[in-house]
């Protein structure tokens, strides 16, 4: 299956979702044309690649049932980690922004192509707190941005201008296991991102926590003892960040 990573946008942009009111109609089937543009584009991409299933949080998780939402949201890390590929709508401000952007050809000459990270890190989806673990945990991601299409996996970073690999990419850095990445750096980056609801802060990073635990399960218990964003093995130092 394919997983979609995108920005919902503020209400009413996020109005299309699975609720007690819409569950019957969604279960019976819905025209693709009735879906928000970003989901429509993701379906088109899935069909082109030959995938039958697309996972979208807004229509796969009951949004007005706190108990069901909490249960499903805690599994989101494994959902993205278990996907065949993740689709990221970089430039869309909300769920109607779509995956495909109109490009200006003169800005896409390879000689003057800006660093890949500049476009992705400044995108709308990369400022979203939920997208942080979605894109970090997915085994491979296809990014659709205003400056081009980008491909990321565990071994390479490429785009439509550099199909053999982006020159600045460091494969050694990209292949580093998440278990040995400094947690402070993860917290520092994650803390700058936006969440619609502050109560999502720990839930939206829970998938990364589980991956860190799995990577260090053979070590001492204190290493994997975690609570509220802090690991027991380094408790005092982690309280002192700013």
C-alpha atoms as a PDB file:
ATOM      1  CA  UNK A   1       0.000   0.000   0.000  1.00  0.00           C
ATOM      2  CA  UNK A   2       0.922   3.667  -0.416  1.00  0.00           C
ATOM      3  CA  UNK A   3       0.736   6.225   2.416  1.00  0.00           C
ATOM      4  CA  UNK A   4       0.020   9.913   1.815  1.00  0.00           C
ATOM      5  CA  UNK A   5       1.791  12.688   3.718  1.00  0.00           C
ATOM      6  CA  UNK A   6       0.225  16.135   3.336  1.00  0.00           C
ATOM      7  CA  UNK A   7      -1.058  19.206   5.152  1.00  0.00           C
ATOM      8  CA  UNK A   8      -4.744  19.231   6.030  1.00  0.00           C
ATOM      9  CA  UNK A   9      -4.853  22.991   6.282  1.00  0.00           C
ATOM     10  CA  UNK A  10      -7.025  24.969   8.693  1.00  0.00           C
ATOM     11  CA  UNK A  11     -10.820  24.453   8.789  1.00  0.00           C
ATOM     12  CA  UNK A  12     -12.779  24.260   6.559  1.00  0.00           C
ATOM     13  CA  UNK A  13      -9.913  22.884   4.467  1.00  0.00           C
ATOM     14  CA  UNK A  14      -9.805  19.782   6.652  1.00  0.00           C
ATOM     15  CA  UNK A  15     -13.566  19.229   6.564  1.00  0.00           C
ATOM     16  CA  UNK A  16     -13.409  16.047   4.472  1.00  0.00           C
ATOM     17  CA  UNK A  17     -12.759  13.265   6.959  1.00  0.00           C
ATOM     18  CA  UNK A  18     -14.078  10.055   8.461  1.00  0.00           C
ATOM     19  CA  UNK A  19     -16.617  10.767  11.202  1.00  0.00           C
ATOM     20  CA  UNK A  20     -19.749   9.184  12.629  1.00  0.00           C
ATOM     21  CA  UNK A  21     -21.689  11.312  10.134  1.00  0.00           C
ATOM     22  CA  UNK A  22     -19.699  10.323   7.020  1.00  0.00           C
ATOM     23  CA  UNK A  23     -18.790   6.695   7.788  1.00  0.00           C
ATOM     24  CA  UNK A  24     -21.860   5.210   6.043  1.00  0.00           C
ATOM     25  CA  UNK A  25     -21.418   7.165   2.822  1.00  0.00           C
ATOM     26  CA  UNK A  26     -17.666   6.515   2.719  1.00  0.00           C
ATOM     27  CA  UNK A  27     -18.194   2.790   3.325  1.00  0.00           C
ATOM     28  CA  UNK A  28     -20.610   2.582   0.400  1.00  0.00           C
ATOM     29  CA  UNK A  29     -18.171   4.248  -1.966  1.00  0.00           C
ATOM     30  CA  UNK A  30     -17.419   7.758  -3.156  1.00  0.00           C
ATOM     31  CA  UNK A  31     -16.525   9.356  -6.461  1.00  0.00           C
ATOM     32  CA  UNK A  32     -12.866  10.325  -6.748  1.00  0.00           C
ATOM     33  CA  UNK A  33     -13.991  13.752  -7.958  1.00  0.00           C
ATOM     34  CA  UNK A  34     -15.612  14.361  -4.548  1.00  0.00           C
ATOM     35  CA  UNK A  35     -12.317  13.975  -2.719  1.00  0.00           C
ATOM     36  CA  UNK A  36      -9.946  16.879  -1.938  1.00  0.00           C
ATOM     37  CA  UNK A  37      -7.495  17.591  -4.754  1.00  0.00           C
ATOM     38  CA  UNK A  38      -4.437  16.258  -2.919  1.00  0.00           C
ATOM     39  CA  UNK A  39      -6.095  12.883  -2.338  1.00  0.00           C
ATOM     40  CA  UNK A  40      -7.296  12.807  -5.956  1.00  0.00           C
ATOM     41  CA  UNK A  41      -3.732  13.332  -7.176  1.00  0.00           C
ATOM     42  CA  UNK A  42      -2.421  10.654  -4.798  1.00  0.00           C
ATOM     43  CA  UNK A  43      -4.962   8.180  -6.214  1.00  0.00           C
ATOM     44  CA  UNK A  44      -3.807   9.057  -9.742  1.00  0.00           C
ATOM     45  CA  UNK A  45      -0.177   8.411  -8.739  1.00  0.00           C
ATOM     46  CA  UNK A  46      -1.116   5.078  -7.123  1.00  0.00           C
ATOM     47  CA  UNK A  47      -2.860   3.933 -10.276  1.00  0.00           C
ATOM     48  CA  UNK A  48       0.105   4.905 -12.441  1.00  0.00           C
ATOM     49  CA  UNK A  49       2.408   2.813 -10.249  1.00  0.00           C
ATOM     50  CA  UNK A  50      -0.021  -0.104 -10.110  1.00  0.00           C
ATOM     51  CA  UNK A  51      -0.868   0.105  -6.392  1.00  0.00           C
ATOM     52  CA  UNK A  52      -4.383  -0.818  -5.299  1.00  0.00           C
ATOM     53  CA  UNK A  53      -4.441   0.668  -1.801  1.00  0.00           C
ATOM     54  CA  UNK A  54      -3.835   4.186  -0.484  1.00  0.00           C
ATOM     55  CA  UNK A  55      -3.729   5.047   3.230  1.00  0.00           C
ATOM     56  CA  UNK A  56      -4.895   8.573   4.109  1.00  0.00           C
ATOM     57  CA  UNK A  57      -5.189   9.535   7.768  1.00  0.00           C
ATOM     58  CA  UNK A  58      -8.277  11.736   7.399  1.00  0.00           C
ATOM     59  CA  UNK A  59     -10.379   8.943   5.896  1.00  0.00           C
ATOM     60  CA  UNK A  60      -8.729   5.919   7.551  1.00  0.00           C
ATOM     61  CA  UNK A  61      -8.968   7.092  11.172  1.00  0.00           C
ATOM     62  CA  UNK A  62     -12.275   7.997  12.877  1.00  0.00           C
ATOM     63  CA  UNK A  63     -11.739  11.676  13.616  1.00  0.00           C
ATOM     64  CA  UNK A  64     -14.551  12.353  16.097  1.00  0.00           C
ATOM     65  CA  UNK A  65     -13.999   9.335  18.371  1.00  0.00           C
ATOM     66  CA  UNK A  66     -11.177  10.233  20.816  1.00  0.00           C
ATOM     67  CA  UNK A  67     -10.616   6.624  21.900  1.00  0.00           C
ATOM     68  CA  UNK A  68     -10.428   5.279  18.340  1.00  0.00           C
ATOM     69  CA  UNK A  69      -8.280   8.210  17.210  1.00  0.00           C
ATOM     70  CA  UNK A  70      -5.816   7.703  20.054  1.00  0.00           C
ATOM     71  CA  UNK A  71      -5.520   3.984  19.311  1.00  0.00           C
ATOM     72  CA  UNK A  72      -4.996   4.471  15.567  1.00  0.00           C
ATOM     73  CA  UNK A  73      -2.723   7.517  15.830  1.00  0.00           C
ATOM     74  CA  UNK A  74      -0.285   5.606  18.027  1.00  0.00           C
ATOM     75  CA  UNK A  75       0.139   3.125  15.153  1.00  0.00           C
ATOM     76  CA  UNK A  76       0.876   5.763  12.513  1.00  0.00           C
ATOM     77  CA  UNK A  77       4.629   5.264  12.782  1.00  0.00           C
ATOM     78  CA  UNK A  78       4.316   1.589  11.879  1.00  0.00           C
ATOM     79  CA  UNK A  79       1.834   2.431   9.108  1.00  0.00           C
ATOM     80  CA  UNK A  80       4.324   4.674   7.316  1.00  0.00           C
ATOM     81  CA  UNK A  81       7.217   2.362   8.090  1.00  0.00           C
ATOM     82  CA  UNK A  82       5.295  -0.574   6.616  1.00  0.00           C
ATOM     83  CA  UNK A  83       4.202   1.180   3.425  1.00  0.00           C
ATOM     84  CA  UNK A  84       5.675   0.313   0.047  1.00  0.00           C
ATOM     85  CA  UNK A  85       6.157   4.015  -0.642  1.00  0.00           C
ATOM     86  CA  UNK A  86       5.065   7.347   0.778  1.00  0.00           C
ATOM     87  CA  UNK A  87       3.779  10.222  -1.355  1.00  0.00           C
ATOM     88  CA  UNK A  88       4.513  13.715  -0.023  1.00  0.00           C
ATOM     89  CA  UNK A  89       2.649  16.763  -1.333  1.00  0.00           C
ATOM     90  CA  UNK A  90       5.309  19.383  -0.619  1.00  0.00           C
ATOM     91  CA  UNK A  91       3.858  22.647  -1.850  1.00  0.00           C
ATOM     92  CA  UNK A  92       0.170  22.161  -0.954  1.00  0.00           C
ATOM     93  CA  UNK A  93      -0.988  24.470   1.852  1.00  0.00           C
ATOM     94  CA  UNK A  94      -4.090  22.349   2.478  1.00  0.00           C
ATOM     95  CA  UNK A  95      -5.777  19.194   1.242  1.00  0.00           C
ATOM     96  CA  UNK A  96      -6.941  20.946  -1.929  1.00  0.00           C
ATOM     97  CA  UNK A  97      -3.461  22.081  -2.952  1.00  0.00           C
ATOM     98  CA  UNK A  98      -2.739  18.899  -4.903  1.00  0.00           C
ATOM     99  CA  UNK A  99       0.495  17.058  -5.613  1.00  0.00           C
ATOM    100  CA  UNK A 100       1.225  18.566  -9.010  1.00  0.00           C
ATOM    101  CA  UNK A 101       2.576  22.096  -9.363  1.00  0.00           C
ATOM    102  CA  UNK A 102       3.026  24.306 -12.397  1.00  0.00           C
ATOM    103  CA  UNK A 103       6.749  24.792 -12.902  1.00  0.00           C
ATOM    104  CA  UNK A 104       8.714  27.688 -14.286  1.00  0.00           C
ATOM    105  CA  UNK A 105      11.214  26.069 -16.700  1.00  0.00           C
ATOM    106  CA  UNK A 106      13.917  28.721 -16.277  1.00  0.00           C
ATOM    107  CA  UNK A 107      14.052  27.954 -12.557  1.00  0.00           C
ATOM    108  CA  UNK A 108      14.765  24.304 -13.226  1.00  0.00           C
ATOM    109  CA  UNK A 109      18.008  24.440 -15.191  1.00  0.00           C
ATOM    110  CA  UNK A 110      20.349  21.928 -13.581  1.00  0.00           C
ATOM    111  CA  UNK A 111      23.290  24.361 -13.520  1.00  0.00           C
ATOM    112  CA  UNK A 112      21.412  26.682 -11.176  1.00  0.00           C
ATOM    113  CA  UNK A 113      19.385  24.079  -9.314  1.00  0.00           C
ATOM    114  CA  UNK A 114      19.369  25.004  -5.578  1.00  0.00           C
ATOM    115  CA  UNK A 115      20.196  22.396  -2.929  1.00  0.00           C
ATOM    116  CA  UNK A 116      17.524  19.778  -2.592  1.00  0.00           C
ATOM    117  CA  UNK A 117      17.151  20.304   1.156  1.00  0.00           C
ATOM    118  CA  UNK A 118      16.239  23.974   0.670  1.00  0.00           C
ATOM    119  CA  UNK A 119      13.066  23.119  -1.239  1.00  0.00           C
ATOM    120  CA  UNK A 120      11.959  20.274   0.971  1.00  0.00           C
ATOM    121  CA  UNK A 121      12.669  21.832   4.349  1.00  0.00           C
ATOM    122  CA  UNK A 122      10.899  25.062   3.380  1.00  0.00           C
ATOM    123  CA  UNK A 123       7.812  23.265   2.109  1.00  0.00           C
ATOM    124  CA  UNK A 124       4.433  23.290   3.821  1.00  0.00           C
ATOM    125  CA  UNK A 125       4.417  19.587   4.595  1.00  0.00           C
ATOM    126  CA  UNK A 126       7.897  19.704   6.177  1.00  0.00           C
ATOM    127  CA  UNK A 127       6.720  22.312   8.684  1.00  0.00           C
ATOM    128  CA  UNK A 128       4.019  19.937   9.911  1.00  0.00           C
ATOM    129  CA  UNK A 129       4.748  18.025  13.103  1.00  0.00           C
ATOM    130  CA  UNK A 130       2.959  14.859  12.000  1.00  0.00           C
ATOM    131  CA  UNK A 131       4.867  14.765   8.705  1.00  0.00           C
ATOM    132  CA  UNK A 132       8.200  14.628  10.560  1.00  0.00           C
ATOM    133  CA  UNK A 133       7.912  10.972  11.555  1.00  0.00           C
ATOM    134  CA  UNK A 134       5.880  10.071   8.462  1.00  0.00           C
ATOM    135  CA  UNK A 135       8.709  11.046   6.133  1.00  0.00           C
ATOM    136  CA  UNK A 136      11.480   9.851   8.432  1.00  0.00           C
ATOM    137  CA  UNK A 137      10.036   6.363   8.886  1.00  0.00           C
ATOM    138  CA  UNK A 138       8.799   5.639   5.351  1.00  0.00           C
ATOM    139  CA  UNK A 139      11.212   3.262   3.561  1.00  0.00           C
ATOM    140  CA  UNK A 140      10.978   5.344   0.396  1.00  0.00           C
ATOM    141  CA  UNK A 141       9.244   8.619  -0.421  1.00  0.00           C
ATOM    142  CA  UNK A 142       8.245  10.358  -3.629  1.00  0.00           C
ATOM    143  CA  UNK A 143       8.061  14.120  -3.068  1.00  0.00           C
ATOM    144  CA  UNK A 144       6.030  16.329  -5.399  1.00  0.00           C
ATOM    145  CA  UNK A 145       7.231  19.910  -5.061  1.00  0.00           C
ATOM    146  CA  UNK A 146       6.971  23.208  -6.890  1.00  0.00           C
ATOM    147  CA  UNK A 147      10.548  22.823  -8.203  1.00  0.00           C
ATOM    148  CA  UNK A 148      10.391  19.184  -9.228  1.00  0.00           C
ATOM    149  CA  UNK A 149       9.912  15.599  -8.144  1.00  0.00           C
ATOM    150  CA  UNK A 150      12.269  14.054  -5.590  1.00  0.00           C
ATOM    151  CA  UNK A 151      12.961  10.467  -4.600  1.00  0.00           C
ATOM    152  CA  UNK A 152      14.316   9.370  -1.223  1.00  0.00           C
ATOM    153  CA  UNK A 153      15.075   5.874   0.023  1.00  0.00           C
ATOM    154  CA  UNK A 154      17.535   4.215   2.399  1.00  0.00           C
ATOM    155  CA  UNK A 155      20.239   4.210  -0.293  1.00  0.00           C
ATOM    156  CA  UNK A 156      19.792   7.249  -2.510  1.00  0.00           C
ATOM    157  CA  UNK A 157      18.329  10.701  -3.074  1.00  0.00           C
ATOM    158  CA  UNK A 158      17.407  11.585  -6.634  1.00  0.00           C
ATOM    159  CA  UNK A 159      15.201  13.921  -8.617  1.00  0.00           C
ATOM    160  CA  UNK A 160      14.082  14.459 -12.191  1.00  0.00           C
ATOM    161  CA  UNK A 161      17.093  16.673 -12.900  1.00  0.00           C
ATOM    162  CA  UNK A 162      19.604  14.321 -11.272  1.00  0.00           C
ATOM    163  CA  UNK A 163      18.238  10.811 -11.968  1.00  0.00           C
ATOM    164  CA  UNK A 164      21.588   9.227 -11.048  1.00  0.00           C
ATOM    165  CA  UNK A 165      21.700  10.920  -7.669  1.00  0.00           C
ATOM    166  CA  UNK A 166      21.774  14.434  -6.206  1.00  0.00           C
ATOM    167  CA  UNK A 167      25.472  15.509  -6.044  1.00  0.00           C
ATOM    168  CA  UNK A 168      25.302  16.878  -2.515  1.00  0.00           C
ATOM    169  CA  UNK A 169      23.808  13.674  -1.092  1.00  0.00           C
ATOM    170  CA  UNK A 170      25.912  11.825   1.450  1.00  0.00           C
ATOM    171  CA  UNK A 171      24.968   8.144   1.322  1.00  0.00           C
ATOM    172  CA  UNK A 172      26.901   7.506   4.521  1.00  0.00           C
ATOM    173  CA  UNK A 173      24.813  10.084   6.375  1.00  0.00           C
ATOM    174  CA  UNK A 174      21.573   8.823   4.839  1.00  0.00           C
ATOM    175  CA  UNK A 175      22.274   5.221   5.796  1.00  0.00           C
ATOM    176  CA  UNK A 176      22.939   5.996   9.451  1.00  0.00           C
ATOM    177  CA  UNK A 177      20.543   4.006  11.654  1.00  0.00           C
ATOM    178  CA  UNK A 178      18.065   6.182  13.521  1.00  0.00           C
ATOM    179  CA  UNK A 179      18.991   4.373  16.713  1.00  0.00           C
ATOM    180  CA  UNK A 180      22.351   6.182  16.877  1.00  0.00           C
ATOM    181  CA  UNK A 181      21.125   9.623  15.858  1.00  0.00           C
ATOM    182  CA  UNK A 182      21.308  12.097  18.761  1.00  0.00           C
ATOM    183  CA  UNK A 183      17.858  12.378  20.322  1.00  0.00           C
ATOM    184  CA  UNK A 184      18.554  16.013  21.196  1.00  0.00           C
ATOM    185  CA  UNK A 185      18.854  16.851  17.495  1.00  0.00           C
ATOM    186  CA  UNK A 186      15.546  15.136  16.754  1.00  0.00           C
ATOM    187  CA  UNK A 187      13.856  17.069  19.562  1.00  0.00           C
ATOM    188  CA  UNK A 188      15.440  20.335  18.429  1.00  0.00           C
ATOM    189  CA  UNK A 189      14.129  19.967  14.876  1.00  0.00           C
ATOM    190  CA  UNK A 190      10.745  18.564  15.855  1.00  0.00           C
ATOM    191  CA  UNK A 191      10.126  21.384  18.348  1.00  0.00           C
ATOM    192  CA  UNK A 192      10.209  23.951  15.531  1.00  0.00           C
ATOM    193  CA  UNK A 193       7.364  22.282  13.654  1.00  0.00           C
ATOM    194  CA  UNK A 194       3.665  23.085  13.792  1.00  0.00           C
ATOM    195  CA  UNK A 195       0.828  21.058  15.276  1.00  0.00           C
ATOM    196  CA  UNK A 196      -2.819  22.076  15.165  1.00  0.00           C
ATOM    197  CA  UNK A 197      -3.370  20.517  18.584  1.00  0.00           C
ATOM    198  CA  UNK A 198      -0.662  20.717  21.243  1.00  0.00           C
ATOM    199  CA  UNK A 199      -1.949  17.461  22.733  1.00  0.00           C
ATOM    200  CA  UNK A 200      -0.580  15.670  19.640  1.00  0.00           C
ATOM    201  CA  UNK A 201       3.016  16.549  20.496  1.00  0.00           C
ATOM    202  CA  UNK A 202       4.063  13.209  22.021  1.00  0.00           C
ATOM    203  CA  UNK A 203       1.748  11.082  19.877  1.00  0.00           C
ATOM    204  CA  UNK A 204       3.082  12.523  16.613  1.00  0.00           C
ATOM    205  CA  UNK A 205       6.621  11.382  17.414  1.00  0.00           C
ATOM    206  CA  UNK A 206       5.731   8.045  19.038  1.00  0.00           C
ATOM    207  CA  UNK A 207       6.662   6.081  15.914  1.00  0.00           C
ATOM    208  CA  UNK A 208      10.224   7.394  16.051  1.00  0.00           C
ATOM    209  CA  UNK A 209      10.422   6.509  19.746  1.00  0.00           C
ATOM    210  CA  UNK A 210       9.454   2.906  18.988  1.00  0.00           C
ATOM    211  CA  UNK A 211      12.093   2.722  16.254  1.00  0.00           C
ATOM    212  CA  UNK A 212      14.786   3.988  18.638  1.00  0.00           C
ATOM    213  CA  UNK A 213      13.696   1.384  21.188  1.00  0.00           C
ATOM    214  CA  UNK A 214      13.845  -1.393  18.597  1.00  0.00           C
ATOM    215  CA  UNK A 215      17.321  -0.326  17.460  1.00  0.00           C
ATOM    216  CA  UNK A 216      18.618  -0.457  21.031  1.00  0.00           C
ATOM    217  CA  UNK A 217      16.639  -3.381  22.460  1.00  0.00           C
ATOM    218  CA  UNK A 218      19.807  -5.415  23.090  1.00  0.00           C
ATOM    219  CA  UNK A 219      21.317  -2.680  25.277  1.00  0.00           C
ATOM    220  CA  UNK A 220      20.732  -1.932  28.928  1.00  0.00           C
ATOM    221  CA  UNK A 221      17.183  -1.334  30.115  1.00  0.00           C
ATOM    222  CA  UNK A 222      17.925   2.303  30.980  1.00  0.00           C
ATOM    223  CA  UNK A 223      18.675   3.040  27.344  1.00  0.00           C
ATOM    224  CA  UNK A 224      15.178   2.150  26.182  1.00  0.00           C
ATOM    225  CA  UNK A 225      13.294   3.419  29.246  1.00  0.00           C
ATOM    226  CA  UNK A 226      11.403   6.407  27.849  1.00  0.00           C
ATOM    227  CA  UNK A 227       8.728   8.777  29.131  1.00  0.00           C
ATOM    228  CA  UNK A 228       7.324  12.093  27.852  1.00  0.00           C
ATOM    229  CA  UNK A 229      10.129  12.806  25.392  1.00  0.00           C
ATOM    230  CA  UNK A 230      13.001  11.906  27.731  1.00  0.00           C
ATOM    231  CA  UNK A 231      15.198   8.785  27.911  1.00  0.00           C
ATOM    232  CA  UNK A 232      16.243   7.528  31.341  1.00  0.00           C
ATOM    233  CA  UNK A 233      19.878   6.936  30.378  1.00  0.00           C
ATOM    234  CA  UNK A 234      20.465  10.658  29.806  1.00  0.00           C
ATOM    235  CA  UNK A 235      17.730  12.172  31.944  1.00  0.00           C
ATOM    236  CA  UNK A 236      19.559  15.183  33.518  1.00  0.00           C
ATOM    237  CA  UNK A 237      21.104  16.446  30.276  1.00  0.00           C
ATOM    238  CA  UNK A 238      17.848  16.159  28.336  1.00  0.00           C
ATOM    239  CA  UNK A 239      16.112  18.392  30.888  1.00  0.00           C
ATOM    240  CA  UNK A 240      18.614  21.174  30.152  1.00  0.00           C
ATOM    241  CA  UNK A 241      18.047  21.772  26.432  1.00  0.00           C
ATOM    242  CA  UNK A 242      16.745  25.136  25.188  1.00  0.00           C
END
